[in-house]
XYZ file of C-alpha atoms in Angstrom:
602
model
C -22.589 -81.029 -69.293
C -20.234 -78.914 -67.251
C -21.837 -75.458 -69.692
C -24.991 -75.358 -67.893
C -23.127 -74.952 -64.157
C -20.606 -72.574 -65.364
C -23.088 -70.596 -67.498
C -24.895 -70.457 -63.849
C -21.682 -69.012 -62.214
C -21.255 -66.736 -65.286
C -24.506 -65.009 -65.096
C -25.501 -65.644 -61.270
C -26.068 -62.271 -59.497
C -24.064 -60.781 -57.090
C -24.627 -61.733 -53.112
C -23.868 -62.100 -50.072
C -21.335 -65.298 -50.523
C -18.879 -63.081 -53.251
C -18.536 -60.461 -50.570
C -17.583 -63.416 -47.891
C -15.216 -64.282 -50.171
C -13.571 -61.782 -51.163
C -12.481 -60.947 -47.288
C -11.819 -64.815 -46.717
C -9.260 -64.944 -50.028
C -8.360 -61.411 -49.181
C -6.712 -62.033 -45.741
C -3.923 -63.995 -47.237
C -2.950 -60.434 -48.830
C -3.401 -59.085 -46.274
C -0.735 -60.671 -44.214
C 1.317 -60.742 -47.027
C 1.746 -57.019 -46.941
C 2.057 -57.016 -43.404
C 4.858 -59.280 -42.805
C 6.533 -57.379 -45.692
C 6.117 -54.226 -44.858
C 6.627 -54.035 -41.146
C 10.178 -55.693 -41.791
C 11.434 -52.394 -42.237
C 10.722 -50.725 -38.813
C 11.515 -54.200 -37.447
C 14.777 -54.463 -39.074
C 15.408 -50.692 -37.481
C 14.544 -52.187 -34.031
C 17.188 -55.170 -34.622
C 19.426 -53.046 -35.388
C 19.201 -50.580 -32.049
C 19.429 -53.892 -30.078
C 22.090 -56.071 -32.099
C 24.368 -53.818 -33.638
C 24.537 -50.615 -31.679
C 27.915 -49.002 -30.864
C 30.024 -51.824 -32.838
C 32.751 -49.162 -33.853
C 34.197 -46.801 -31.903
C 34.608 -44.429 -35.131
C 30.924 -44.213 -35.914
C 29.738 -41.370 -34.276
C 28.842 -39.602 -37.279
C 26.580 -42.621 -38.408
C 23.105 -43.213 -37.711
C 23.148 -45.329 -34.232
C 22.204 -49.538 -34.907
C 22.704 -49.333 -38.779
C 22.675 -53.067 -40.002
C 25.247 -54.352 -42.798
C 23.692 -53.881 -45.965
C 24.561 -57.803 -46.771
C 21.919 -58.855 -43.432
C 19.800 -56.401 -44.644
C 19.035 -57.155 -48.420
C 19.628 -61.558 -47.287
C 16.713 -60.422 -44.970
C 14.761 -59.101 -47.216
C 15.631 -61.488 -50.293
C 14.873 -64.336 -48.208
C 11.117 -64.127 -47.682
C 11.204 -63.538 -51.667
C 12.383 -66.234 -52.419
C 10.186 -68.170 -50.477
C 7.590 -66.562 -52.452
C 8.739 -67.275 -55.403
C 8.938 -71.325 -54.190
C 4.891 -71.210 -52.948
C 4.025 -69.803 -55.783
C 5.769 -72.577 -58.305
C 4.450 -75.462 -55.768
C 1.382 -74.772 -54.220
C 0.264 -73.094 -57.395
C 0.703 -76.314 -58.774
C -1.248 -78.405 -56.172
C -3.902 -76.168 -56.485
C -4.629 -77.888 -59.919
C -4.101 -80.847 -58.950
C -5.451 -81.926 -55.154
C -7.561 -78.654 -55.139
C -8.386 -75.194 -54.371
C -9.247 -75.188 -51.322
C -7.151 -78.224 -49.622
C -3.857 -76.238 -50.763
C -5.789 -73.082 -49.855
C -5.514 -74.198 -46.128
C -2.149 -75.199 -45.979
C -0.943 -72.568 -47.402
C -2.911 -70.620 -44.621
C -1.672 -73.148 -41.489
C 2.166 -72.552 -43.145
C 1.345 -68.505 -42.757
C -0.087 -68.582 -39.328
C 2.919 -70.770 -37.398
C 5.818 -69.171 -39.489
C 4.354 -65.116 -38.553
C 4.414 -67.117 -34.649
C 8.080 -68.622 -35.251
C 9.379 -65.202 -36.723
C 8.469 -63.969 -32.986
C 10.114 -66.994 -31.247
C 13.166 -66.723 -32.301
C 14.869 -69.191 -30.533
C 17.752 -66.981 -28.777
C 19.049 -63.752 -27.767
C 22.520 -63.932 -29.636
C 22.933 -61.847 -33.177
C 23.438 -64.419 -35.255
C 21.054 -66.998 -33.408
C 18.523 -64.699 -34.270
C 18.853 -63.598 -37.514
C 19.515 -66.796 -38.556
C 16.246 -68.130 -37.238
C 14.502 -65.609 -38.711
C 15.604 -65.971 -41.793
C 14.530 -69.283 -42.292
C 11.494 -68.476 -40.655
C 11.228 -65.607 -43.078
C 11.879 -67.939 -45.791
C 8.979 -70.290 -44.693
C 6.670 -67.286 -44.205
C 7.260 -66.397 -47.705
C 6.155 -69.754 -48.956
C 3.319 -69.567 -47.503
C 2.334 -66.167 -49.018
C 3.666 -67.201 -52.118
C 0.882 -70.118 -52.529
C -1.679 -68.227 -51.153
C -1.580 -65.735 -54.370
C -2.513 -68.243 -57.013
C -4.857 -69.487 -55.195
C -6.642 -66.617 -53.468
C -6.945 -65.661 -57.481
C -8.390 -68.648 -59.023
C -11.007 -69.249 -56.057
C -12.014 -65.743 -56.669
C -12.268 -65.458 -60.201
C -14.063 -69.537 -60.020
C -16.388 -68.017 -57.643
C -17.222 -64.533 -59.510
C -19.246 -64.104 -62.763
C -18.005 -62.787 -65.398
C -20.085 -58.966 -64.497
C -17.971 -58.033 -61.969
C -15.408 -61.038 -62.019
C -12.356 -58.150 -62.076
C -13.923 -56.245 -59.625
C -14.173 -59.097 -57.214
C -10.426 -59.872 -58.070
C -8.845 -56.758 -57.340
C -11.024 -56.284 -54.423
C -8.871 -59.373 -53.311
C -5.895 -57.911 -54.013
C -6.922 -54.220 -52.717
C -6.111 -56.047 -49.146
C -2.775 -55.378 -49.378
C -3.398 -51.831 -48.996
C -5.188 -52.172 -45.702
C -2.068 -54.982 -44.846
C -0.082 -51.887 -45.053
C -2.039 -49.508 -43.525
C -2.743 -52.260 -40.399
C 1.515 -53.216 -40.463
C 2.088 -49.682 -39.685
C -0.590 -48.923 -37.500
C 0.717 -51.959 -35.118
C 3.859 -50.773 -35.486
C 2.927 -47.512 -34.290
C 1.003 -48.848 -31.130
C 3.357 -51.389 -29.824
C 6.605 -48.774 -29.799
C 4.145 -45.765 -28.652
C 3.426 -48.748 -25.757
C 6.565 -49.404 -25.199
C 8.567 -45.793 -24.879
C 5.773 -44.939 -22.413
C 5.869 -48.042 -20.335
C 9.819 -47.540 -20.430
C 10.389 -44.159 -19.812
C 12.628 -44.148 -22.368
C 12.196 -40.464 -23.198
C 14.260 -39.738 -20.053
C 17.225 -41.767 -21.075
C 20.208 -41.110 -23.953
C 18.744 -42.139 -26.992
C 21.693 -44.128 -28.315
C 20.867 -46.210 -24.988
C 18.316 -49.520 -25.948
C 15.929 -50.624 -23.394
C 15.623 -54.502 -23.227
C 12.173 -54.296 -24.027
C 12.933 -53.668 -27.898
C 13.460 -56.792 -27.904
C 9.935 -58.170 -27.183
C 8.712 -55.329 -29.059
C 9.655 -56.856 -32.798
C 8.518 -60.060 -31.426
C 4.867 -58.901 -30.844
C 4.612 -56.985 -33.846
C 5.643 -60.229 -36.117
C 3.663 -62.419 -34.491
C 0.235 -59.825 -34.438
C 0.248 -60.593 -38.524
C -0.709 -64.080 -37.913
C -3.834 -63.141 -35.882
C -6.532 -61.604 -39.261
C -5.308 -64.910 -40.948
C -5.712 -67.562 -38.529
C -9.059 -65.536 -37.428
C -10.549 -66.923 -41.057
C -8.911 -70.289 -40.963
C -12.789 -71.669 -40.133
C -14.576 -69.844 -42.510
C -11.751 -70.936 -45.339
C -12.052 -74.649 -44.282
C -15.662 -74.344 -44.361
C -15.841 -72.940 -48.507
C -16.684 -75.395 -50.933
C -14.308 -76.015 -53.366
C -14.544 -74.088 -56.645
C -17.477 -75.513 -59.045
C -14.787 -75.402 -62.370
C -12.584 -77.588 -60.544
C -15.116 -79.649 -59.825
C -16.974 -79.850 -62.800
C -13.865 -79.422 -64.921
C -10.886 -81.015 -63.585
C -12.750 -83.659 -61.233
C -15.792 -84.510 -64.085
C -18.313 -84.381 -61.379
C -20.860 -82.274 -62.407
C -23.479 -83.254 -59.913
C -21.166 -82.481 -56.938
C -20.227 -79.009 -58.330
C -24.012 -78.056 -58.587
C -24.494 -79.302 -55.183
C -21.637 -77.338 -53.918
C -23.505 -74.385 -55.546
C -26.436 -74.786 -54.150
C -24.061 -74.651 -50.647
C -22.787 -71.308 -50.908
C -25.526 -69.452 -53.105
C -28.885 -68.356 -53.508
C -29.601 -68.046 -57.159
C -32.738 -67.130 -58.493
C -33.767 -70.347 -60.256
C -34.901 -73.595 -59.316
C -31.268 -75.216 -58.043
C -33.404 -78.782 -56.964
C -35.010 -78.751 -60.376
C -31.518 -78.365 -62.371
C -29.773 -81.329 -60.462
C -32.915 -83.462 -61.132
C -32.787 -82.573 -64.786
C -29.126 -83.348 -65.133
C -29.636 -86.593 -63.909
C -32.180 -87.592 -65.780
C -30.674 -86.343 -68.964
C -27.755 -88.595 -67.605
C -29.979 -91.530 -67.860
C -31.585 -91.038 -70.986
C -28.023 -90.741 -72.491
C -26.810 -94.239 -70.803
C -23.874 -91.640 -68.845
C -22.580 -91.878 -65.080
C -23.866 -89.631 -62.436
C -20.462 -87.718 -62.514
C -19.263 -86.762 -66.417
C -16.219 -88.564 -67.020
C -14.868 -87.150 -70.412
C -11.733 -88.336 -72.192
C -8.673 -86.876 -70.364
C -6.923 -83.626 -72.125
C -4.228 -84.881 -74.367
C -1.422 -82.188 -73.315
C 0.415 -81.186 -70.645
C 2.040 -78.349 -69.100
C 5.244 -78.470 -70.718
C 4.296 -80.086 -74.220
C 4.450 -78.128 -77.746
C 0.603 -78.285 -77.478
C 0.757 -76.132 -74.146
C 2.867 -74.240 -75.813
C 1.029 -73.298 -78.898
C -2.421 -72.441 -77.378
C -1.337 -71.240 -73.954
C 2.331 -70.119 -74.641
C 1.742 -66.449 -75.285
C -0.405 -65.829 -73.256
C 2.202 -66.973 -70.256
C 5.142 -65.432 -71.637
C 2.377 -61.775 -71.331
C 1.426 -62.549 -67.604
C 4.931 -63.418 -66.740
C 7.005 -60.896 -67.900
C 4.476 -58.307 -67.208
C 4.603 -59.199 -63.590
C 8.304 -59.559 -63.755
C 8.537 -55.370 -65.271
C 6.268 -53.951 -62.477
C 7.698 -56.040 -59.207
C 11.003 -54.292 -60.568
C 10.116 -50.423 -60.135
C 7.022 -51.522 -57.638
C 9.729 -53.095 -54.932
C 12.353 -50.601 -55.739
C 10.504 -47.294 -54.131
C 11.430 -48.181 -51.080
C 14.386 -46.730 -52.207
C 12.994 -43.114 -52.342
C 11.477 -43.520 -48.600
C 14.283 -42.553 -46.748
C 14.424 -39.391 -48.626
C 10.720 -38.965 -48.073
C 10.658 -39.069 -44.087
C 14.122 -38.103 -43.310
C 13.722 -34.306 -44.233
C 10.264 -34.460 -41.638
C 11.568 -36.613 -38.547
C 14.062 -35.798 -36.245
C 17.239 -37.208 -37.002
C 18.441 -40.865 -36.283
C 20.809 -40.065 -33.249
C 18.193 -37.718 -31.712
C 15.503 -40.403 -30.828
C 15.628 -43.241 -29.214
C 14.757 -47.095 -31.104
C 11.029 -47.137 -30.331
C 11.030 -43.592 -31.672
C 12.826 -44.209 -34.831
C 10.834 -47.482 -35.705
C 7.127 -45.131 -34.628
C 8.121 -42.311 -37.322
C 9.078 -44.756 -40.100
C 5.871 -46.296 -39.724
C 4.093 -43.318 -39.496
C 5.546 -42.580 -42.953
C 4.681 -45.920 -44.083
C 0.933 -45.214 -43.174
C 0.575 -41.722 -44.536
C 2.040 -43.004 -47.802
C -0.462 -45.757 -47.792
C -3.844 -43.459 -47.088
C -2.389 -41.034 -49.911
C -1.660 -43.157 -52.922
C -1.995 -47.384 -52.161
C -5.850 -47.997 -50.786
C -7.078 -45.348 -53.723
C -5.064 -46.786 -56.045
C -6.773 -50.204 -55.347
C -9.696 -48.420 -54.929
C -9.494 -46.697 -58.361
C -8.689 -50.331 -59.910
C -11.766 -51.876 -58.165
C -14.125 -48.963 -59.627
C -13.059 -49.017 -63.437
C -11.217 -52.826 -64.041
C -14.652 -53.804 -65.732
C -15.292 -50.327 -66.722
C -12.575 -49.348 -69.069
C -10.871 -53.196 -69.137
C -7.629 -54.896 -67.851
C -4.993 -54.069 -70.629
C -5.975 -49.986 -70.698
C -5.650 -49.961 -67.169
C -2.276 -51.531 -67.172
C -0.991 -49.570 -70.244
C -2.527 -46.745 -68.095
C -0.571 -47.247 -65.226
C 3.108 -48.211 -66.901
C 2.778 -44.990 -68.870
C 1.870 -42.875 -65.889
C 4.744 -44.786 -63.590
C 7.705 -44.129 -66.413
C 5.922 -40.227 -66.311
C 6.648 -39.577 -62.891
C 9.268 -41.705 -62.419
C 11.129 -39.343 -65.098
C 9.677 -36.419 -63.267
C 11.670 -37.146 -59.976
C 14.659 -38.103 -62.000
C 14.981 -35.138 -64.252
C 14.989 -32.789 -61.372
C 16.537 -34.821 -58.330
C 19.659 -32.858 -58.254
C 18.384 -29.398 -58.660
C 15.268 -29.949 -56.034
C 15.359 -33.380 -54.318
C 18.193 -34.685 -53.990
C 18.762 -33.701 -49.454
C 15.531 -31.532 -49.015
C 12.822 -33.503 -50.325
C 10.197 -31.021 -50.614
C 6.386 -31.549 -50.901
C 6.297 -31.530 -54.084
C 8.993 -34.572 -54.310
C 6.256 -36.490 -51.720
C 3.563 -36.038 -54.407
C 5.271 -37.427 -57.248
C 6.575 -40.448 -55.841
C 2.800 -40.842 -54.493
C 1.447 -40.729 -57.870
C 4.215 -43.079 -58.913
C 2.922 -45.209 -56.040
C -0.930 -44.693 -56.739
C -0.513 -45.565 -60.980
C 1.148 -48.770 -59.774
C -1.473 -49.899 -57.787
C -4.339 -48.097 -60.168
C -2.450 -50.116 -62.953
C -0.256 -52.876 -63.604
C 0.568 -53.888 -59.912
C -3.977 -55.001 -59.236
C -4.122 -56.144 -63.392
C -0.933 -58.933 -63.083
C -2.695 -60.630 -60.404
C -6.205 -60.295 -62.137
C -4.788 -61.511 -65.758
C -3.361 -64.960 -65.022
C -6.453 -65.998 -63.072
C -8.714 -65.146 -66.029
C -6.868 -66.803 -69.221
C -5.888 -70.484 -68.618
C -7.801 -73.474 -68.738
C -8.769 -74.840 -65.378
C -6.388 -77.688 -64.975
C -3.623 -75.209 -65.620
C -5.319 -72.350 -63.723
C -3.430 -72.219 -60.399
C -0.211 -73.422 -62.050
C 0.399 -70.520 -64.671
C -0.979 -68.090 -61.921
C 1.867 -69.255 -59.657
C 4.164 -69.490 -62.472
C 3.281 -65.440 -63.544
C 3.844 -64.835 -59.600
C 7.358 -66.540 -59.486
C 8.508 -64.780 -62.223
C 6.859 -61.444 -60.459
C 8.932 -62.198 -57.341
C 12.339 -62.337 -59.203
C 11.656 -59.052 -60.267
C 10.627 -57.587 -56.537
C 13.742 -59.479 -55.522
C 15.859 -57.166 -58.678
C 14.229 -54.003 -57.581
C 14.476 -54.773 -54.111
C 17.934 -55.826 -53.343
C 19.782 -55.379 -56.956
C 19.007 -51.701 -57.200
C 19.712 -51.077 -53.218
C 23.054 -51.440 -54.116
C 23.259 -50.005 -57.885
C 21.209 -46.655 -56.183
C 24.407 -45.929 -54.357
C 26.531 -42.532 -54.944
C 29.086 -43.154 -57.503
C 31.491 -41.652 -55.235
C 32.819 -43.441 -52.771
C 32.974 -40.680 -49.923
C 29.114 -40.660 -50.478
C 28.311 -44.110 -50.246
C 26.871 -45.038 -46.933
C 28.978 -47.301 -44.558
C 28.868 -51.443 -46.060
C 27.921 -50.278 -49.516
C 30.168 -50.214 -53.187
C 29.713 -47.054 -55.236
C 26.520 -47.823 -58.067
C 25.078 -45.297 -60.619
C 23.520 -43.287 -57.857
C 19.599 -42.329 -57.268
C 19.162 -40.275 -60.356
C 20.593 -42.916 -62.844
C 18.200 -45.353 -60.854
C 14.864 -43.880 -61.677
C 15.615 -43.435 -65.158
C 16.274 -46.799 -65.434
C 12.918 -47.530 -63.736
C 11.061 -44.945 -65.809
C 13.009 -47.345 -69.102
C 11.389 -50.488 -67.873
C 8.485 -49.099 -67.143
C 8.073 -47.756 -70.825
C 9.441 -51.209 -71.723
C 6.514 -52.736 -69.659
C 3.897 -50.434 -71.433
C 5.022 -51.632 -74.882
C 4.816 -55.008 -73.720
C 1.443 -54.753 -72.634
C -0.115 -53.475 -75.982
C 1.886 -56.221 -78.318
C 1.082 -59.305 -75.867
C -1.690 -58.331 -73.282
C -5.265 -59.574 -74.266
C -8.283 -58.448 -73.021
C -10.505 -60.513 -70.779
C -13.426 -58.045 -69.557
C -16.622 -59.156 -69.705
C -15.836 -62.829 -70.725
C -16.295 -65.868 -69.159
C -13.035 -68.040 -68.558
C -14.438 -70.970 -70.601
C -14.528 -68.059 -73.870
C -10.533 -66.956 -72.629
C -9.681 -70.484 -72.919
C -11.521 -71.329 -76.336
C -9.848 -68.153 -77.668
C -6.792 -69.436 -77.854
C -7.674 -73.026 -78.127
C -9.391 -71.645 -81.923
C -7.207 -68.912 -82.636
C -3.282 -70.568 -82.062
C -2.162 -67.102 -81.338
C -3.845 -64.020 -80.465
C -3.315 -60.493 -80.742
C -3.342 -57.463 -78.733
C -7.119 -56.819 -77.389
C -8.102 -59.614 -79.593
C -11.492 -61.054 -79.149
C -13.142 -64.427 -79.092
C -13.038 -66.343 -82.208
C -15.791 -68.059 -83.953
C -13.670 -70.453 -85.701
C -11.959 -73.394 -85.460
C -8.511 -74.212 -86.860
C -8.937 -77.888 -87.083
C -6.041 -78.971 -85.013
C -7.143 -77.612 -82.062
C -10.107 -79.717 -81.181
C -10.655 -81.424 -77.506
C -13.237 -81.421 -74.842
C -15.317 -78.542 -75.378
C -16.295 -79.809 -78.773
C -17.855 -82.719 -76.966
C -19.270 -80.602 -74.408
C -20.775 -77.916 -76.585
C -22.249 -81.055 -78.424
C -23.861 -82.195 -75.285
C -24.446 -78.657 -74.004
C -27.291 -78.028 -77.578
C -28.703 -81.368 -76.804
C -29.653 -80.492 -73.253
C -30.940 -77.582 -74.743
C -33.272 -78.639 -76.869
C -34.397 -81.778 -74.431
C -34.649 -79.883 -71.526
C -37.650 -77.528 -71.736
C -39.855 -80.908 -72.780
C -38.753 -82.383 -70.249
C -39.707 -79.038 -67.716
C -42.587 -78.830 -68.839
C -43.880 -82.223 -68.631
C -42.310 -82.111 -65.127
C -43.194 -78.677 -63.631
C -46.499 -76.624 -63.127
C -46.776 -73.608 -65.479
C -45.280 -70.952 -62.589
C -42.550 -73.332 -62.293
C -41.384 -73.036 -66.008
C -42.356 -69.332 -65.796
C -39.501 -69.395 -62.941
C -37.052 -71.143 -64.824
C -37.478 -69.441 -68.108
C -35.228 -66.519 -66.993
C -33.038 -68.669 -65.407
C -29.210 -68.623 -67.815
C -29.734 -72.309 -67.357
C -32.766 -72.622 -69.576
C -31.136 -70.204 -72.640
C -30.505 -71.833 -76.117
C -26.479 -72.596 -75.583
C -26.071 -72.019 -79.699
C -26.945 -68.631 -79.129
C -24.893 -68.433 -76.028
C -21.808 -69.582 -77.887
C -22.101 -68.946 -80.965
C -23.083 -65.290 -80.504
C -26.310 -65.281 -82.196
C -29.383 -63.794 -80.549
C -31.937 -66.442 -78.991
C -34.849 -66.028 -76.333
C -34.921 -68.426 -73.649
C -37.067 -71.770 -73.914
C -40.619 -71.624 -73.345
């Protein structure tokens, strides 16, 4: 029964309502890579106001450096809280619903980007502590909002331009980042001109600082809670309906809601009914429940693979992805006036400026470049694509960082590490988001999107905050002030360029290909096959052992086929059944799944 609505989806054309989505899912990524990326000019503005002439033997050090052990529990923090929304709202998602979850996750993002702002005193370690936790409760709600933006999308898309649609989701991140340091820009240009603090030492903070990292916190939660209407107001996803909640009838309604499809949507509901009738069912389908779970051998057999890809796919790219911040300071320093020259607002303006040329250079094409060929030249070329081109340039810098980088970062240094940025996002970093949303069942859907995520996070939280420290000179005299000698910035990116080689070999032995597929085929793939291989396509045969409710719904699915254009044409005038001839709905579904060619009833 639930075939001839998802066969709909799978072959509706493109309108107006995919493009509404796609900015409504798409401003959950968006703040996420605001709040994450303007913690770095914030963090430079704490540190002017909270930890500013500490020492009296620090002359020679940048003015308001923060211990390195506040900085990476700062930045771990919302991580972590990531990698918590993504396990449990993920999870929800399958099993209250898309969009329910989908707006708590957005309320949760709205008041914690507020709270971040109102931290609740003036003290040090009042405030960092609040926002921390604040932090931390920001990053759950980004971390549920990725499953989820995902499977509404790819529920939503058909299977055309389904990966299109998806990383168009995810391509918000770039303008998160662009917007992040943009704010950041205006609200400490605002401020040094409103203070006058041009005219002043610059080792001297004006009070104002401190409102100024308030503002630009809370300014993230404004493009999220401006869709909170608009997200409320979606439908929920027709497969969850129709495949989770058996209620066929209300997914085709819901349809009919959001869509404009060019075949008779009245006429289709009628005929399901009916059909309903004749066969003695309900109004709403109620098949037989599945027989496994998440965490049973069954799960395991069919889905298991595929998991273990997404996850540890995610987990290789968060690592390097996460860990260029590390080569930013060497980027910017060599063009901006040094630390103890400028004053705070000054400082935090020029790292964002960096921030914002780095994103108009390599991020938005990147995720332009993904949108443009993901169902051109596939998922799994364009992330073997991108890990080979990463571990390329990632060499590149490291082969040659002591000769010509390493303290006068030249232009050519700038373009390399913006190709290494530009082959993430053109690559693995837009395909680990799309994957997981494309190859699980819809009960599990959400769950093994948040569980690919999680793992994702632990590696941004490695690359992150584990290689801040191991980057470090491995002599001591060189290591800046609060850090322990590592294997030093040279040693780093090899190791990067190593996992990302590791990631690219992973990719071609456990990646599959889902382009121009529908997610029902994905599933069934492994359902018939037990375990696929790399770029393997859909199967035509069973196994036996692997049977459950798409048997009885491909059953059903020929019967309505060959009952239905009787029962049109008995019902409709001649232009009527001329209309609904070249509707999908209307097409022989054994030549649909089977592969065999068939013209549509008559």
């Amino acid at each position: 029964m639930a075939l001839k609505v998802l066969t709909a989806l799978d072959h509706a054309r493109t309108q107006y309502y995919h493009f509404k989505a796609i900015v409504i899912a798409g401003m959950g990524l968006f703040t996420d890579s605001y709040d994450f990326f303007c913690v770095s000019p914030v963090m430079t503005l704490i540190g002017r106001i909270y930890y500013s002439h500490d020492d009296d033997d620090d002359d020679d050090d940048d003015p308001g450096v923060i211990p390195p052990t506040i900085v990476s529990t700062a930045v771990a923090i919302a991580l972590l809280g990531a990698v918590v929304g993504q396990l449990v709202f993920g999870a929800l998602g399958d099993r209250v619903g898309r969009r329910r979850v989908y707006g708590i996750c957005l309320v949760l993002m709205v008041a914690s980007s507020f709270a971040c702002g109102f931290s609740i005193c003036r003290t040090r370690k009042c405030v960092l502590t609040s926002l921390c936790f604040f932090r931390f409760m920001l990053g759950v709600g980004i971390g549920g909002d990725y499953p989820l933006s995902a499977t509404i999308m790819s529920e939503f898309a058909n299977k055309r331009t389904r990966g299109s649609f998806i990383a168009a989701v995810f391509s918000m991140q770039g303008f998160g980042i662009l917007a992040s340091s943009g704010v950041t820009m205006a609200v400490t240009a605002a401020f040094d001109r409103a203070t006058k603090s041009g005219d002043i030492s610059p080792t001297h903070t004006p009070a104002g600082a401190d409102l100024a990292w308030r503002i630009i916190l809370m300014i993230g939660a404004v493009p999220a809670a401006l869709t909170f209407y608009w997200r409320m107001a979606m439908p929920e996803t027709a497969r969850f309906t129709a495949l989770v909640e058996h209620d066929v009838i209300k997914a085709t309604t819901d349809m009919g809601r959001v869509s404009d499809y060019d075949f008779d949507l009245q006429t289709m509901l009628e005929d399901t009914e009916s059909l309903q009738q004749q066969r003695g069912a309900p109004t709403a389908a109620s098949p037989s429940p599945a027989s496994y779970g998440l965490f049973s051998r069954e799960f395991l057999r069919r889905h298991g693979r595929n998991l273990f890809a997404c996850a540890a796919a995610w987990l290789i790219v968060d690592i390097p992805y996460y860990s260029s911040t590390l080569f930013q300071s060497r980027i910017y320093k060599p063009w901006f006036p040094d630390p103890q020259q400028v004053n705070a607002y000054q400082e935090a303006y020029n790292l964002a400026k960096c921030q914002a040329i780095i994103a108009v250079a390599s991020a938005i094409p990147g995720y332009f470049a993904s949108v443009y060929f993901i169902d051109r030249i596939g998922r799994r070329c364009i992330q073997m694509l991108g890990f080979a081109f990463m571990a390329l340039f990632l060499f590149a810098l490291a082969g040659t960082y002591n000769a010509y980088w390493h303290g006068h970062a030249s232009a050519w240094f700038i373009t390399l590490y913006a190709l290494t940025f530009f082959f993430s996002n053109f690559g693995p970093n837009t395909t680990t988001f799309i994957i997981p949303a494309e190859l699980f069942p819809a009960r599990f859907r959400s769950t093994c999107h948040g569980i690919s995520g999680a793992s994702g996070k632990v590696g941004a939280i490695i690359g992150a905050v584990g290689f801040l420290w191991a980057s470090q000179d491995r002599k001591r005299a060189d290591v800046r002030r609060g850090y322990e000698p590592g294997i030093g910035i040279r040693n780093a990116l090899i190791v990067l360029g190593a996992i990302c080689v590791v990631g690219l070999a992973h990719t071609y032995v456990f990646t599959p290909e889902t382009k121009m597929r529908s997610l029902e085929e994905n599933e069934k793939e492994k359902d018939n096959e037990g375990a696929g291989g790399p770029g393997s396509g859909p199967q035509q045969t069973r196994d036996g052992d692997g049977e459950d409710d798409h048997e009885e719904e491909l059953v059903v699915a020929v019967k309505e086929a060959e009952l239905l254009p009787k029962m049109t044409s008995a019902a409709s005038p001649s232009s009527d059944r001329s209309h609904q001839s070249s509707s999908p709905l209307h097409a022989n579904y054994r030549g649909e799944q089977y592969g065999t060619a068939s013209s549509p009833a008559s």
